[in-house]
Amino acid sequence: MSPYFRTAAPHVAATKLACVMVGLPARGKTYVARKIARYLAWLGHHSRIFNVGNYRRVAVGAVQPHDFFDPTNPAYAEKRKEVADKALEDMLSWFGKAGDAPATGAVLTKDGPMTPVTSRPRSDSLSVVGAGTGGPGWVAVYDATNSTAERRQGIYEECLRNGVDIMFIESICDNDDIILANIKEVKLSSPDYVGMDPEKAVEDFSRRIQHYQMGYQTLDPSECSGNIPFVKVINVGDQVIVNKVKGYLQSRIVYFLMNLNITPKSFFFTRHGESMYNVQGKIGGDADLSPQGMRFAQRLPGLLADKLPKETKLTVWTSTLKRTMQTASHLEFPQLQWKQLDELDSGVCDELTYEEIAERYPNDFSERDLDKFNYRYHGGESYRDLVQRLEPVIMELERHHERDHAILIVGHQAVLRAIYAYFLNYSLDELPYVKIPLHTVVKLTPKAYGCAEERYEIDIPAVDTHRGMPHPALDAKSK
Amino acid sequence: MSPYFRTAAPHVAATKLACVMVGLPARGKTYVARKIARYLAWLGHHSRIFNVGNYRRVAVGAVQPHDFFDPTNPAYAEKRKEVADKALEDMLSWFGKAGDAPATGAVLTKDGPMTPVTSRPRSDSLSVVGAGTGGPGWVAVYDATNSTAERRQGIYEECLRNGVDIMFIESICDNDDIILANIKEVKLSSPDYVGMDPEKAVEDFSRRIQHYQMGYQTLDPSECSGNIPFVKVINVGDQVIVNKVKGYLQSRIVYFLMNLNITPKSFFFTRHGESMYNVQGKIGGDADLSPQGMRFAQRLPGLLADKLPKETKLTVWTSTLKRTMQTASHLEFPQLQWKQLDELDSGVCDELTYEEIAERYPNDFSERDLDKFNYRYHGGESYRDLVQRLEPVIMELERHHERDHAILIVGHQAVLRAIYAYFLNYSLDELPYVKIPLHTVVKLTPKAYGCAEERYEIDIPAVDTHRGMPHPALDAKSK
């Protein structure tokens, strides 16, 4: 037994964090909740949203007139508290699972025994994390108005009792145009207003907001005995107030929130043109384009001239590998090379064909098929590593907020799979199987909920480098 | 000529950013200024501090009684404005140089012509950046009290006129203990109080603060016609208010400020024990420890038992390579593997000896000697790449804020050089030559200004893997 005080440091123990939304209706709470949950899930954390609106719809039916939200009606208030409590209860029992499923590898639960890490990480990729946490965290987003200090005090105490960290996230907006746009874009398509005349729906929803406004209390540093950790986001990031926020995941979430914005934007991506290695069936390396790939590069400016709205600026991001820079070489736009956009590092398998890999490393090859996301090439990377490396790219795409300024990423198969999976909400299991064919430009336009997609193929033949899932049922899901 | 609107996007143009400090004396402005400047310089940006106190000492001499800071004395006020203006003027002419020295590679100054990137990045590593900016930014920190809205309005307008982005950073503290500790730790050793009795010095300094307090105006969102970008840090990060902050570097700085704290802490690092490749003179790879290396691993727990204060918790960070995990295998502490801590990737030179590299890649070898920081191994990394990759590690070391909880990094030569250079304030030219011998544990204790260092050698022989600078004069500086 070592003489030292021997316990897991909080930053290596699996974090349990409840992000508790606060805000009047139509302030973008659900948008923020989904963005946070998506971002964390993509980074490999367990994340889940508990949306009280959904609980209400299940409990009392979707269509309820605004009176249901009238705080002066005690019967309705009781009913609303009941569904909110049920959601909270479910959230806390979800966190209970984090205790049952101890964190992987080197990671400890608070009272668990230490497991020294001595094995090769390759067989236990989950124990290796990219960014300073000790394994995946458990993050719930509790999506409700939580509009009074009293309600928040109750939630705070419940979380404390259950060993769950808490962070309140308030969205405040006093810009009527943004609120109205939000109501029209999101709320009218909500199940609450199915089949209702839009004008009547807006009227009803505005009255629902008024009910909440009556008793609404904005977050105050004095709440929860002066210990309340919160982030207050005012007018979509115009001002952000961060109070008593500690912890790794918490500070990542705050940084993410600071960079979120709702400027309408699109971005384009394409793989490099066909390379000599693609033709030869080799992976990795730093090969030149094939003659077909060069023709694709020549056609790229024409396609963009066609698809890019006039007066739209474009910036091109490439990796530092020849095949992406050659693909972008005819584009007369500012270009930026990102090392982070380099293809997944296949380590000792670099420059081999799949046949050669299967022959030289037969066990590895089948191991990769079993869990492609976590499989790390010997001396190289896993998809899980790649996602960590691409996090700054995602952050920069989120932060980008100039109107009429698009970005074109000229990247690689695995890299674009990861980026695509982030925006299209693919699971980490599906991510390594996303189809990103050569000689195709994809345009993504993130929306409030979801992401619109267009694909433009340039009719220059190229080899197919996609290797499907060993499980055909799953593969059918990947387009 | 392309049909598109063709200009550099701001996020690929070299940023010029003035961070303008605001705050009463002894609120840690200079500490924050130095941390920001250091952090950015380490990431490869041009950064410089313009400290009005230094200008004052040059202009009127260091020793001035508190009366000099009395705002009701017009002659003194005039003199103080004069030195503050001189510092501002120097800052703006420093930014002028950014225009003269156009950003590298793909990066444009705002009106400059576009330079498409078509060359191999290896010959132009500077054009490759790691984190979404288009090349190094220029960041000045203007360190003064800037205690009135009127003064700030003037600075804001001057920056605007000169095409320089601005962000105000206010440090507020109402905790008298922290203020007094700051006065005692930092101010009494200032040139302003050389040879003065400490009690008298505290008394004089407190009166100096009172002079500033009379007219002090905290930052308000209504300043600068409601467009003022600022960060307000209250009680060392207890609360942070971020107002109208846009831009990549700006948001990085805010994130850094959010993670800064003044909890006293130490951390330890060591390279892995001697590996079989060390013995064979090979670089990279994933070799096992040599017999000597294994003996070092066995001795490590004893050394830590000796050097770690009782009741101090320890967490061990290793890379994902065998030699670091084997080195940590006898340590009974929680362990965490970081892919980011893996050794610099030497690409095609991996597993070669320096002699083999010199033989097979003679040009590369001499190119590396000319500019080791920027040289990127073919298919691998440069030190510049490595620094980008290690940024989250530095952030985590800064964020770490538990008392009596130390961290031990078991790492690699290049990785530890980069981390050491950050804390010890080495230049990027010196960084790749820092001496980090095998079988030596280094303890670093960051202080308000500077960093204390202790080295503990374990007397087990190991090969010397240090290759000195080709310029002996510079090498002498690296310890």
GROMACS .gro file of C-alpha atoms in nm, chain B residues 39 90 130 137 147 248 333:
model
    7
  518TYR     CA    1   0.073   3.165  -2.409
  569ASP     CA    2   0.482   5.258  -2.947
  609GLY     CA    3  -0.262   2.436  -3.632
  616GLY     CA    4  -0.131   3.688  -3.525
  626SER     CA    5  -0.943   5.337  -1.529
  727TYR     CA    6  -1.051   3.338  -3.321
  812PHE     CA    7  -0.149   0.627  -0.855
   0.00000   0.00000   0.00000
